[in-house]
PDB file of C-alpha atoms in Angstrom:
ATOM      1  CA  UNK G   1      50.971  49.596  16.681  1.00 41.00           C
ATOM      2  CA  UNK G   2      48.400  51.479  15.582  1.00 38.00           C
ATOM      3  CA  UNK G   3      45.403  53.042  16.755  1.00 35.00           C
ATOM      4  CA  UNK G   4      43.364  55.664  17.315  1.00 30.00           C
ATOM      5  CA  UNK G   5      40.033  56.547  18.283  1.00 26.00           C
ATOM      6  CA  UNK G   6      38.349  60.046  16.467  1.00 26.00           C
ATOM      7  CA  UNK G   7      35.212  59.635  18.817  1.00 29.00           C
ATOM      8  CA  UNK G   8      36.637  58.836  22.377  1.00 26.00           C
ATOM      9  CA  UNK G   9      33.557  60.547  23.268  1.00 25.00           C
ATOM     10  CA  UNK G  10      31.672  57.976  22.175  1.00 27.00           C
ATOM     11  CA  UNK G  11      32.960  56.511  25.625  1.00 28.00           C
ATOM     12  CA  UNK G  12      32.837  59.033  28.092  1.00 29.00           C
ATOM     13  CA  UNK G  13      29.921  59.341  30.049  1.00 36.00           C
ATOM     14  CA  UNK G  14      30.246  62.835  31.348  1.00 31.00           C
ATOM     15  CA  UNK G  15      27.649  62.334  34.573  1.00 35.00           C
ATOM     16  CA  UNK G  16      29.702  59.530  35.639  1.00 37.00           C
ATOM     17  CA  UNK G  17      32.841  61.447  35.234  1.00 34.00           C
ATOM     18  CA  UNK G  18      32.296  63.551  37.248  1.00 33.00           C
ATOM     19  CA  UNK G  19      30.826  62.008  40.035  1.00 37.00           C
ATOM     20  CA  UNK G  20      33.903  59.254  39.738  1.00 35.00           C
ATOM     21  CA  UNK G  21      36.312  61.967  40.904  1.00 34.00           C
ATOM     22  CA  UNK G  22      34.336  62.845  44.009  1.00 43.00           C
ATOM     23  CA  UNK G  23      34.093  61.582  47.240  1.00 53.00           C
ATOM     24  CA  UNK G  24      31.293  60.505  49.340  1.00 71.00           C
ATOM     25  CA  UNK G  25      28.708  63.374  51.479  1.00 63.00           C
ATOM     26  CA  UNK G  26      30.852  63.719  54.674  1.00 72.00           C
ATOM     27  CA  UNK G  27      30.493  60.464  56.773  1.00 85.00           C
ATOM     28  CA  UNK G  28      29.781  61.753  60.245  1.00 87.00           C
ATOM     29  CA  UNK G  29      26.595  62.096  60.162  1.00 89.00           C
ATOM     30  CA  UNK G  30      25.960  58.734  58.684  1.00 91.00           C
ATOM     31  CA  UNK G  31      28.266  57.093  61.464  1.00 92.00           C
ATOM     32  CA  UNK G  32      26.152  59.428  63.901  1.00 91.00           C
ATOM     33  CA  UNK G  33      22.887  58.354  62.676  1.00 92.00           C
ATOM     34  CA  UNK G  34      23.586  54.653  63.077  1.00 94.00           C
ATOM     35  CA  UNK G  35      26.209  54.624  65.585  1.00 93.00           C
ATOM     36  CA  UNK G  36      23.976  52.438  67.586  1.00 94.00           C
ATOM     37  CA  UNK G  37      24.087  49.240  65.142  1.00 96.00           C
ATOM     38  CA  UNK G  38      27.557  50.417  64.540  1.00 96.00           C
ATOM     39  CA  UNK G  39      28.350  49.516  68.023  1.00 95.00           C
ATOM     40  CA  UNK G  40      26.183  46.319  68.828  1.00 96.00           C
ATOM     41  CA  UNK G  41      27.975  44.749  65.426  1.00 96.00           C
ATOM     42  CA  UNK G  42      29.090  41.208  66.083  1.00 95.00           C
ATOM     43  CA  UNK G  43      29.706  39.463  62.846  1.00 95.00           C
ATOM     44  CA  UNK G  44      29.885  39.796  59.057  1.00 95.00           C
ATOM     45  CA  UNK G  45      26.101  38.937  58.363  1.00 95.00           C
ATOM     46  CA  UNK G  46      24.827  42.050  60.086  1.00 97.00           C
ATOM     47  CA  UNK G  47      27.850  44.237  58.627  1.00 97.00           C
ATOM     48  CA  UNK G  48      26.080  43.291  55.683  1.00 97.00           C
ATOM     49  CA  UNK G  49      22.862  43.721  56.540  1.00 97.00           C
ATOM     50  CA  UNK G  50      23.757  46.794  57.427  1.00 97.00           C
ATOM     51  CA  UNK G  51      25.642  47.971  54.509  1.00 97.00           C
ATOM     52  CA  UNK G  52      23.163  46.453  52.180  1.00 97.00           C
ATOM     53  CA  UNK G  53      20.071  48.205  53.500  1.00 97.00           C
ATOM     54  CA  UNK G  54      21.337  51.588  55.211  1.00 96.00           C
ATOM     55  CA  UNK G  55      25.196  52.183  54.540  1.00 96.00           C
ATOM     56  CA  UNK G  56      25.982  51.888  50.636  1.00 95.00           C
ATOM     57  CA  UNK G  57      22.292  53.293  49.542  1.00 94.00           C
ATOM     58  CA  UNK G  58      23.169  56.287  51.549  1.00 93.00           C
ATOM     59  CA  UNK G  59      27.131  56.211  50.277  1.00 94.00           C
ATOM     60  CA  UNK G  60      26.159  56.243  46.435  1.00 92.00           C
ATOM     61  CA  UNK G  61      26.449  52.565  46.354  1.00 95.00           C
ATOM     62  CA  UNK G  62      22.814  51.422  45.278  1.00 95.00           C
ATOM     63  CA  UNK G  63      24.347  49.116  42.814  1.00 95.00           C
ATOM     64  CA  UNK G  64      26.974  47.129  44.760  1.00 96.00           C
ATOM     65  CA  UNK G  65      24.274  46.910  47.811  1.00 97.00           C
ATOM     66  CA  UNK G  66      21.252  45.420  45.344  1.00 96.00           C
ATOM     67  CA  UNK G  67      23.927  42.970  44.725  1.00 96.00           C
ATOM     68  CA  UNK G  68      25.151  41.761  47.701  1.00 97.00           C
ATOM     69  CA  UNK G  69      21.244  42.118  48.837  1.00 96.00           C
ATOM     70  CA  UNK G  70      20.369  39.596  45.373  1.00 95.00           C
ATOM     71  CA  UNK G  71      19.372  36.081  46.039  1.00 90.00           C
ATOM     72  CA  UNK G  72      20.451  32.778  44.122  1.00 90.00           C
ATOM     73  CA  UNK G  73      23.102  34.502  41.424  1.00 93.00           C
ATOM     74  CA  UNK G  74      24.352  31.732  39.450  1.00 94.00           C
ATOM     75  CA  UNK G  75      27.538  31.097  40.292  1.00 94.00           C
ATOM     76  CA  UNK G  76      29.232  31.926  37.236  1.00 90.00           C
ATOM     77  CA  UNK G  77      27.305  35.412  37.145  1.00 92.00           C
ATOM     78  CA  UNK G  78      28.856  36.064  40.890  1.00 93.00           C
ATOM     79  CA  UNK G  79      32.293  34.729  39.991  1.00 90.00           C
ATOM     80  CA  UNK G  80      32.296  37.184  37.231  1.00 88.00           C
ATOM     81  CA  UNK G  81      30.699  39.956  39.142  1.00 93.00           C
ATOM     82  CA  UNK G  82      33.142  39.207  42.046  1.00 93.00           C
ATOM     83  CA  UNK G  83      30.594  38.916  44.358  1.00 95.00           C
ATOM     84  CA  UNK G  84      32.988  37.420  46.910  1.00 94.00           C
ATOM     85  CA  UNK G  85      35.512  40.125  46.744  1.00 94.00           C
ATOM     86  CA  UNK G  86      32.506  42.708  46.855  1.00 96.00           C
ATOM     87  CA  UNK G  87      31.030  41.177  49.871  1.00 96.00           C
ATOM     88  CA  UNK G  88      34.469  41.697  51.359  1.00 95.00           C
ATOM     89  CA  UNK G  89      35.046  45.178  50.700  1.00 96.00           C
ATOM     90  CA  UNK G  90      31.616  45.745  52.226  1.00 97.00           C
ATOM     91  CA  UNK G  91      32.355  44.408  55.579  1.00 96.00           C
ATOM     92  CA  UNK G  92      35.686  46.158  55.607  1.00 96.00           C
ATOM     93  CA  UNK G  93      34.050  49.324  54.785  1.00 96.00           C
ATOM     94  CA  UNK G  94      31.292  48.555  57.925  1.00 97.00           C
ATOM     95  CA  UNK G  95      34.324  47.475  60.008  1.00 96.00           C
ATOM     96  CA  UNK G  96      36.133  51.254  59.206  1.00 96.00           C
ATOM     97  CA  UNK G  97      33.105  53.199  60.348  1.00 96.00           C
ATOM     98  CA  UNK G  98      32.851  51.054  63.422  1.00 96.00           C
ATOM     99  CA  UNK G  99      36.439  51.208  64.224  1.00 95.00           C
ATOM    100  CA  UNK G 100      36.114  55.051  63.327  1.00 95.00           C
ATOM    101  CA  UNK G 101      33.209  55.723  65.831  1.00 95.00           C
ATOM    102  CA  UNK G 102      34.607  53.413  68.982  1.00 95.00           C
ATOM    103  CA  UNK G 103      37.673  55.144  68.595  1.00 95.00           C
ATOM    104  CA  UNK G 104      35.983  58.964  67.879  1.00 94.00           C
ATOM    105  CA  UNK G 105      34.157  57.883  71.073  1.00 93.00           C
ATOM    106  CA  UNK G 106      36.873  56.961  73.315  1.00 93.00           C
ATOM    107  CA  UNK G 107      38.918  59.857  72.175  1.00 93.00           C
ATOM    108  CA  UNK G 108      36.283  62.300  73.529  1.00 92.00           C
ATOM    109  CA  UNK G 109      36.331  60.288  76.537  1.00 91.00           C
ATOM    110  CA  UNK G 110      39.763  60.045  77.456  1.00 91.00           C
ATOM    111  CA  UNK G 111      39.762  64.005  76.814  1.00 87.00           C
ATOM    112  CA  UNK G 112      37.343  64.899  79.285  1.00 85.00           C
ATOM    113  CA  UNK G 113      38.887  63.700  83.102  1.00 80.00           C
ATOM    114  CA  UNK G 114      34.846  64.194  84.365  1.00 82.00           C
ATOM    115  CA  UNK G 115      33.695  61.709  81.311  1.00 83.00           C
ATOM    116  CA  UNK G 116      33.305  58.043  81.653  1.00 87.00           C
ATOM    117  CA  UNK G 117      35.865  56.229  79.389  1.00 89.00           C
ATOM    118  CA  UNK G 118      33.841  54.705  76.867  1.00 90.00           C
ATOM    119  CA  UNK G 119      34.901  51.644  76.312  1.00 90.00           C
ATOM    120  CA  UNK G 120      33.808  49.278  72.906  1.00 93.00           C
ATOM    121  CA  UNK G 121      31.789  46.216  73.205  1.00 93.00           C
ATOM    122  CA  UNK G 122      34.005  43.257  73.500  1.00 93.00           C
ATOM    123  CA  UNK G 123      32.188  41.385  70.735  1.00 95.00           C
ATOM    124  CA  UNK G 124      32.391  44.405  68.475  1.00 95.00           C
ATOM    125  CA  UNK G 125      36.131  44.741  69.131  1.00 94.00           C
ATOM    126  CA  UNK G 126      36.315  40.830  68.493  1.00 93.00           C
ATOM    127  CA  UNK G 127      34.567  41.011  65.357  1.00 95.00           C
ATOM    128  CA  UNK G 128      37.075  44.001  63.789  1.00 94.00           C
ATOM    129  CA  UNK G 129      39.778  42.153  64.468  1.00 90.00           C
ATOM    130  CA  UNK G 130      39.030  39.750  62.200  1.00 87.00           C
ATOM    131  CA  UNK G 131      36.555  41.897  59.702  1.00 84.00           C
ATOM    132  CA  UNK G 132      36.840  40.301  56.723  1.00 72.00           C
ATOM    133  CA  UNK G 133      39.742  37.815  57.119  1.00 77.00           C
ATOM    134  CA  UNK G 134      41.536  41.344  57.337  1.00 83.00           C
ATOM    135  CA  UNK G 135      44.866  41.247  59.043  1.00 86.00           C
ATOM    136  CA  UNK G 136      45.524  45.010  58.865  1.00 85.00           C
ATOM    137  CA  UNK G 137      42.832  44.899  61.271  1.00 90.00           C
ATOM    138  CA  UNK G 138      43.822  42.785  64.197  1.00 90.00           C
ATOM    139  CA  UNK G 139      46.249  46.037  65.488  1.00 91.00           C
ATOM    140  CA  UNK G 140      43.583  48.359  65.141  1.00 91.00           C
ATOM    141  CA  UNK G 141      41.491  46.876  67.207  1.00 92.00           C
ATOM    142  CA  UNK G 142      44.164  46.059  69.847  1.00 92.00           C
ATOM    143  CA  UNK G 143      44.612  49.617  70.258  1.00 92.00           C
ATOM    144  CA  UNK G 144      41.163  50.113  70.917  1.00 92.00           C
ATOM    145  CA  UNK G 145      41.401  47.384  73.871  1.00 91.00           C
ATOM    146  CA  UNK G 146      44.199  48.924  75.379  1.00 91.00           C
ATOM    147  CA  UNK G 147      42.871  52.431  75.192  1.00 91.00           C
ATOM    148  CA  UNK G 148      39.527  51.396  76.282  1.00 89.00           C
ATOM    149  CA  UNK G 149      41.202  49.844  79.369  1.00 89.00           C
ATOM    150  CA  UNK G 150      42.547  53.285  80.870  1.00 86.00           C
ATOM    151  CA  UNK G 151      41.477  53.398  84.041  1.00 85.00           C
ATOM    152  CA  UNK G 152      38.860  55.630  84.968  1.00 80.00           C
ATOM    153  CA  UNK G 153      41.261  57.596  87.487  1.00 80.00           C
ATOM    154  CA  UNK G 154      44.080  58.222  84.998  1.00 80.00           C
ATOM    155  CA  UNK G 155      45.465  61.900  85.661  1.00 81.00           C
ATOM    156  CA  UNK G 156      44.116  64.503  83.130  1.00 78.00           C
ATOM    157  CA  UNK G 157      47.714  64.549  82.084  1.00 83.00           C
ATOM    158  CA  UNK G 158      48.055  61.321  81.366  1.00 86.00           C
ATOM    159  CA  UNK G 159      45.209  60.993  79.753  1.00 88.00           C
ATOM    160  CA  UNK G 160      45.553  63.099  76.860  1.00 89.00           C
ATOM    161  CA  UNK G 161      48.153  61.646  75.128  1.00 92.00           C
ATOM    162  CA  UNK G 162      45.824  58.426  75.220  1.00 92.00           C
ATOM    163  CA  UNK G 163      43.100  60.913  73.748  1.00 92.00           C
ATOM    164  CA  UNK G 164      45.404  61.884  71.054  1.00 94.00           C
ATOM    165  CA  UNK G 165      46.213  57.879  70.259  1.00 94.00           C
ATOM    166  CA  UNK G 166      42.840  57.423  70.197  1.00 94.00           C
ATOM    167  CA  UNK G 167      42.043  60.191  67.611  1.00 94.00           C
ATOM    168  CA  UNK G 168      45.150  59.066  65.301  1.00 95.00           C
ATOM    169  CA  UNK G 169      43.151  55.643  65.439  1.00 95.00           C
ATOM    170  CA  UNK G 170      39.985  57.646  64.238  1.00 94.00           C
ATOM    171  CA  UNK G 171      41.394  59.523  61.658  1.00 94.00           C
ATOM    172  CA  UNK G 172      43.646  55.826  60.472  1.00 94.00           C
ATOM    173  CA  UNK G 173      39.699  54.585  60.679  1.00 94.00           C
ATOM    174  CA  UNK G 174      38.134  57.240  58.511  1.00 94.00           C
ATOM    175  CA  UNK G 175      40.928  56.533  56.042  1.00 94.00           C
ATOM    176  CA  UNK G 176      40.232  53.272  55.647  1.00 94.00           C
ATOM    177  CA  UNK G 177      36.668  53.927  55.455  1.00 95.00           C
ATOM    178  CA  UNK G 178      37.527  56.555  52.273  1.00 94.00           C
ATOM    179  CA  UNK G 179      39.897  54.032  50.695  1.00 94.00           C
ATOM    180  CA  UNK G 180      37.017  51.495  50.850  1.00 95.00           C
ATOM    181  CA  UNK G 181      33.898  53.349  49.231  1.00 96.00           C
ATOM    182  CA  UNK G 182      36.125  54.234  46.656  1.00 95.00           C
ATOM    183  CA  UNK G 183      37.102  50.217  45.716  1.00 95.00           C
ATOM    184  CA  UNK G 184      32.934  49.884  46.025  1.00 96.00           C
ATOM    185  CA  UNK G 185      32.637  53.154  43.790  1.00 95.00           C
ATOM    186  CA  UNK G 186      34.635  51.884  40.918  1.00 94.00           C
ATOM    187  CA  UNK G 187      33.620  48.184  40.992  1.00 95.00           C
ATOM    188  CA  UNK G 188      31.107  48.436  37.724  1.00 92.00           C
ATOM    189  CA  UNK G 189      34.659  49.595  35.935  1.00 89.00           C
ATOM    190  CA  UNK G 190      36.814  46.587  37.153  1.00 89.00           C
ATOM    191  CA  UNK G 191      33.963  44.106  35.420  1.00 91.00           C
ATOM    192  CA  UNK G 192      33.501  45.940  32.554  1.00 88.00           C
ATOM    193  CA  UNK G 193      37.446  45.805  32.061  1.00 85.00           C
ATOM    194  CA  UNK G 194      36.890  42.352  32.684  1.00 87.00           C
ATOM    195  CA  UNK G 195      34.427  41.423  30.553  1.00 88.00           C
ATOM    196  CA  UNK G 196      36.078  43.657  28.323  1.00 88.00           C
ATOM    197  CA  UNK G 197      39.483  41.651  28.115  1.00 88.00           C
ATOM    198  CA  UNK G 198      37.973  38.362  27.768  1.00 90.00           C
ATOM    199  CA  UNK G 199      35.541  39.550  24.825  1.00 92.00           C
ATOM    200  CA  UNK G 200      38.921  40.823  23.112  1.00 94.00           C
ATOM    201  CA  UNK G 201      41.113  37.890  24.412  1.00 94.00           C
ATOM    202  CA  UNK G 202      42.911  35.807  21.575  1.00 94.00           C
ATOM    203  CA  UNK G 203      44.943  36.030  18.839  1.00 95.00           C
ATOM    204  CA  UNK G 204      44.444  38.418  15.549  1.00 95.00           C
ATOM    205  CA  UNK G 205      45.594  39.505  12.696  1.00 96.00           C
ATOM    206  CA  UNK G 206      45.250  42.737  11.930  1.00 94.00           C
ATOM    207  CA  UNK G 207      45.447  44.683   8.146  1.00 94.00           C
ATOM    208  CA  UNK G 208      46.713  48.618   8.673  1.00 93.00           C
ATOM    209  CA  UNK G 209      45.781  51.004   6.238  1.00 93.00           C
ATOM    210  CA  UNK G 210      47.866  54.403   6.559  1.00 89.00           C
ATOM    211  CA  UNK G 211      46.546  57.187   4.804  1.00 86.00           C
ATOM    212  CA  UNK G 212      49.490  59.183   5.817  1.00 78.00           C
ATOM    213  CA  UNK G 213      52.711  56.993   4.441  1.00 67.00           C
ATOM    214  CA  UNK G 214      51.407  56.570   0.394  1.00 67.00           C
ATOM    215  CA  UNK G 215      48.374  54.110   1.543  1.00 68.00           C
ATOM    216  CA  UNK G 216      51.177  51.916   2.976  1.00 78.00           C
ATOM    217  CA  UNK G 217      49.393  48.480   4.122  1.00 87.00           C
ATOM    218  CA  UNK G 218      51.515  46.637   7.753  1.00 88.00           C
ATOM    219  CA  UNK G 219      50.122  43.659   8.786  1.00 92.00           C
ATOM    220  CA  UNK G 220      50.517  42.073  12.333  1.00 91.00           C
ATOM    221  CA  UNK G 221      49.430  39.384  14.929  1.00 93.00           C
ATOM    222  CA  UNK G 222      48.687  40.729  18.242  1.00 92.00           C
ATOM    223  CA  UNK G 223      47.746  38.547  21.196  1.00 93.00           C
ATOM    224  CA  UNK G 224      45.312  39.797  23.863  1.00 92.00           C
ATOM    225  CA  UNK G 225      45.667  37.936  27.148  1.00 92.00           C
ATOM    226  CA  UNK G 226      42.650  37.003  29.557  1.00 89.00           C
ATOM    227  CA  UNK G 227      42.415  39.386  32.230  1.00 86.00           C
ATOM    228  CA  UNK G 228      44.760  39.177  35.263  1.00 82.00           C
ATOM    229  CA  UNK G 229      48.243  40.930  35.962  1.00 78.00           C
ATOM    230  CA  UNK G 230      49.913  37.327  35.394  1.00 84.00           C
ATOM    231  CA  UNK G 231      48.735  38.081  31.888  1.00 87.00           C
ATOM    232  CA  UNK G 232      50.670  40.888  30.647  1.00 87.00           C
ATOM    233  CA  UNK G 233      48.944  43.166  27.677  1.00 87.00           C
ATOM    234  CA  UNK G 234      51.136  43.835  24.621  1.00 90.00           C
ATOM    235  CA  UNK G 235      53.503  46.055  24.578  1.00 91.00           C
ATOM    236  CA  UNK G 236      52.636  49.722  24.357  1.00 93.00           C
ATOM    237  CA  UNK G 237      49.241  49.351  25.161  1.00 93.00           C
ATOM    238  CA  UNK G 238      47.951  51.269  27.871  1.00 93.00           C
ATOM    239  CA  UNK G 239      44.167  51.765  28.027  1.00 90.00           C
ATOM    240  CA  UNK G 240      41.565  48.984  26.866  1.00 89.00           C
ATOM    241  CA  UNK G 241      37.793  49.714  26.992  1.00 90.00           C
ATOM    242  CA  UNK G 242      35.533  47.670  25.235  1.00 91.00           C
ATOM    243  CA  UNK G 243      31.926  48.611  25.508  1.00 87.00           C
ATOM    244  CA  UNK G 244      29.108  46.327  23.839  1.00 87.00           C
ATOM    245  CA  UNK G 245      30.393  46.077  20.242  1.00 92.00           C
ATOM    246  CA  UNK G 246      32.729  49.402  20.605  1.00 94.00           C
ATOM    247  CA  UNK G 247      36.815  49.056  21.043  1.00 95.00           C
ATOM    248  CA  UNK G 248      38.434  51.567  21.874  1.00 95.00           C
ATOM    249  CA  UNK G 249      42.793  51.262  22.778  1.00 95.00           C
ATOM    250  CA  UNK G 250      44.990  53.073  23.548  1.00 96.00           C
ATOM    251  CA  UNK G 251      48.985  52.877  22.360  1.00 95.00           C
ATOM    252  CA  UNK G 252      51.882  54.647  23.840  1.00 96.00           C
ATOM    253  CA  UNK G 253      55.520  54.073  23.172  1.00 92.00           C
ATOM    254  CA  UNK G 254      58.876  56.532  22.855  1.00 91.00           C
ATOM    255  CA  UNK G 255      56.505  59.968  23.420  1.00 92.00           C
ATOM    256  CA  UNK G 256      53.970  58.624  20.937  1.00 94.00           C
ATOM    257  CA  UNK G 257      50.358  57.997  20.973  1.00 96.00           C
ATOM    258  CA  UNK G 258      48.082  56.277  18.783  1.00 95.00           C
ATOM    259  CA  UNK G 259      44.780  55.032  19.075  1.00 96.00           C
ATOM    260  CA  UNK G 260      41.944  52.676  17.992  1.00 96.00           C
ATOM    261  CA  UNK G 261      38.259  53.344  17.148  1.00 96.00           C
ATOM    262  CA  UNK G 262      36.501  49.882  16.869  1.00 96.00           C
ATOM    263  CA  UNK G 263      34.098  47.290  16.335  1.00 96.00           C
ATOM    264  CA  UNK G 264      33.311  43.962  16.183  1.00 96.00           C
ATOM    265  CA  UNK G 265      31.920  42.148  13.234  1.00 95.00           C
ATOM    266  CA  UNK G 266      31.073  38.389  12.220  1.00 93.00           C
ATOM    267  CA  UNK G 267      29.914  37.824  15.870  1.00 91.00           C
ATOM    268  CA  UNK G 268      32.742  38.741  17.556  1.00 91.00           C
ATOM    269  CA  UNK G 269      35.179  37.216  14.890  1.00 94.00           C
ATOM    270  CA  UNK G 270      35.959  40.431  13.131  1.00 96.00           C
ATOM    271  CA  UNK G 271      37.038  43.992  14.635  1.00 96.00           C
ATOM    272  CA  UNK G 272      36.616  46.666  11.720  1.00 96.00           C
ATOM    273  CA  UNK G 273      37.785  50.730  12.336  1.00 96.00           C
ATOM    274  CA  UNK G 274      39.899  53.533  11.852  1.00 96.00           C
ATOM    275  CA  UNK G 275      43.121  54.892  14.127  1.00 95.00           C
ATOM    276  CA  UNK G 276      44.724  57.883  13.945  1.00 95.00           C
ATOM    277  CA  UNK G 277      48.515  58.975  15.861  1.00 93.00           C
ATOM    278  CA  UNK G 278      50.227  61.886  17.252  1.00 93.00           C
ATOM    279  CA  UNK G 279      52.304  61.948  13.953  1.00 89.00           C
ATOM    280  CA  UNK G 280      49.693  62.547  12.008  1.00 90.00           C
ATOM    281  CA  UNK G 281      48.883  58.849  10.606  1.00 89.00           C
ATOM    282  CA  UNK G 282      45.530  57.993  10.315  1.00 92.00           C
ATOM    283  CA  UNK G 283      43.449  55.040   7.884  1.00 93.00           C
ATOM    284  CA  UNK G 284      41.608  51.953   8.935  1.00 95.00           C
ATOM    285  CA  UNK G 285      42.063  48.797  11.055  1.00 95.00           C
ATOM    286  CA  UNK G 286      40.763  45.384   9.935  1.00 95.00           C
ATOM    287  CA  UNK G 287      41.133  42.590  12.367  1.00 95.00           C
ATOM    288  CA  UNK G 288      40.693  38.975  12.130  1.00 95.00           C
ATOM    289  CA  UNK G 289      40.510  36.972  15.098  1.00 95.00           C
ATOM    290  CA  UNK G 290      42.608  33.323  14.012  1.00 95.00           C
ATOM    291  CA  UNK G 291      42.484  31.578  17.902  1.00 93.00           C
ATOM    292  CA  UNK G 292      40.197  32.185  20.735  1.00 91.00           C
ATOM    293  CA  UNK G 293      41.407  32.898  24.082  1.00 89.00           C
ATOM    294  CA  UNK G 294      44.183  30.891  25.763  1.00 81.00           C
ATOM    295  CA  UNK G 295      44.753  31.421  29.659  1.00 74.00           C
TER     296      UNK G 295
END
């Protein structure tokens, strides 16, 4: 293959960078400040409520929450936005903090013999059990039944290895919270690398023009398959990003790298650019797509 990009900057939006690689403001004090809807939650429409108006604006997530908050989104805009999978994530995320303060709650409890246990809301514990149509979930929140139904005259001693359960559960919670924001975080890159592998989905031909090797000319078909991991990319190829009418990919194969600098032409028919390769190569690219997209 060939390939390569001379202006990968061209792509890289350094703000975004760098808040990509960063996690959210320490989430205590946003469980602390609404642990009170946190605990009276009963279903999914008021985890997203929640999320929607309070949670993700305060987590970074202004974008994913305007979504889910967004009335009437044709259906083929949400399929492709993955609205469904988003509003899942959400209430998973909602469920984690939840989890993470009834258990944060009845570890402090259980670790004080002159404390009340504080025991979770039965419909809250109902409704993380099944958060989501989450099975991971259905243990946690056993655990939180059967530590929330210590009796209140447990010896201290006995009593703080249920404390200690209790904060494993919290920390397994907070986790889970983390691993969450961080599927919301990245969700604008998912569709762009969808919409990015069905714009470039089909088959082409493309003309190679090596400077390097005596203005050699190679020419090839490649096939790019529709997004999904039933679809496997070519060979070799390891990084696609198409933005607007700019391609860039990335090739690696036996220690060597080459990469693309594109664009499309003829309304999407054409892809016209230059690649250069970690053995020096370097010329243009001319593609012509010769069949559209076959799933």
């Amino acid at each position: 293959m060939a390939g390569v990009f001379i202006g990968l900057l061209l792509f890289v939006d350094s703000g975004h960078a760098a808040e990509s690689i960063s996690g959210p403001a320490d989430l205590h004090p946003l469980v602390h400040a609404h642990s009170e809807t946190l605990g009276a939650l009963s279903d999914n429409a008021m985890a997203v409520s929640l999320f929607t108006t309070k949670v993700g604006p305060a987590l970074g997530l202004q974008d994913v929450a305007s979504t889910l908050a967004a009335k009437n989104i044709p259906t083929k805009i949400a399929k492709e936005l993955g609205v469904q999978e988003l509003t899942a994530s959400a209430q998973r995320l909602i469920a984690s903090l939840a989890a993470w303060q009834a258990a944060d709650r009845l570890a402090q409890s259980l670790g004080d013999s002159a404390t009340p246990i504080a025991a979770p809301p039965a419909t809250l514990v109902t409704w993380i059990q099944t958060a989501a149509s989450e099975p991971s979930f259905a243990p946690m929140a056993k655990e939180l039944t059967q530590l929330a139904e210590a009796k209140p005259d447990t010896a201290v001693a006995d009593r703080l290895p249920l404390a200690l359960s209790a904060g494993r559960l919290a920390l397994n919670a907070q986790q889970r919270a983390l691993a969450e924001w961080w599927q919301l975080k990245t969700w604008k890159d998912r569709v762009r690398t969808v919409r990015g592998r069905n714009k470039l989905c089909g088959t082409w031909q493309w003309i190679i023009h090596n400077h390097q090797q005596h203005h050699q000319e190679q020419k090839l078909a490649l096939l790019f398959p529709p997004p999904g991991t039933e679809y496997p990319l070519p060979p070799g190829l390891v990084e696609t990003v198409v933005l607007g009418e700019n391609v860039y990919l990335r090739w690696e194969s036996n220690g060597q790298v080459q990469e693309d600098s594109l664009q499309f032409t003829k309304e999407g028919k054409g892809l016209e650019g230059s690649f250069v390769n970690s053995q020096g190569g370097w010329g243009s690219i001319s593609g012509k797509r010769t069949s559209d997209c076959k799933p």
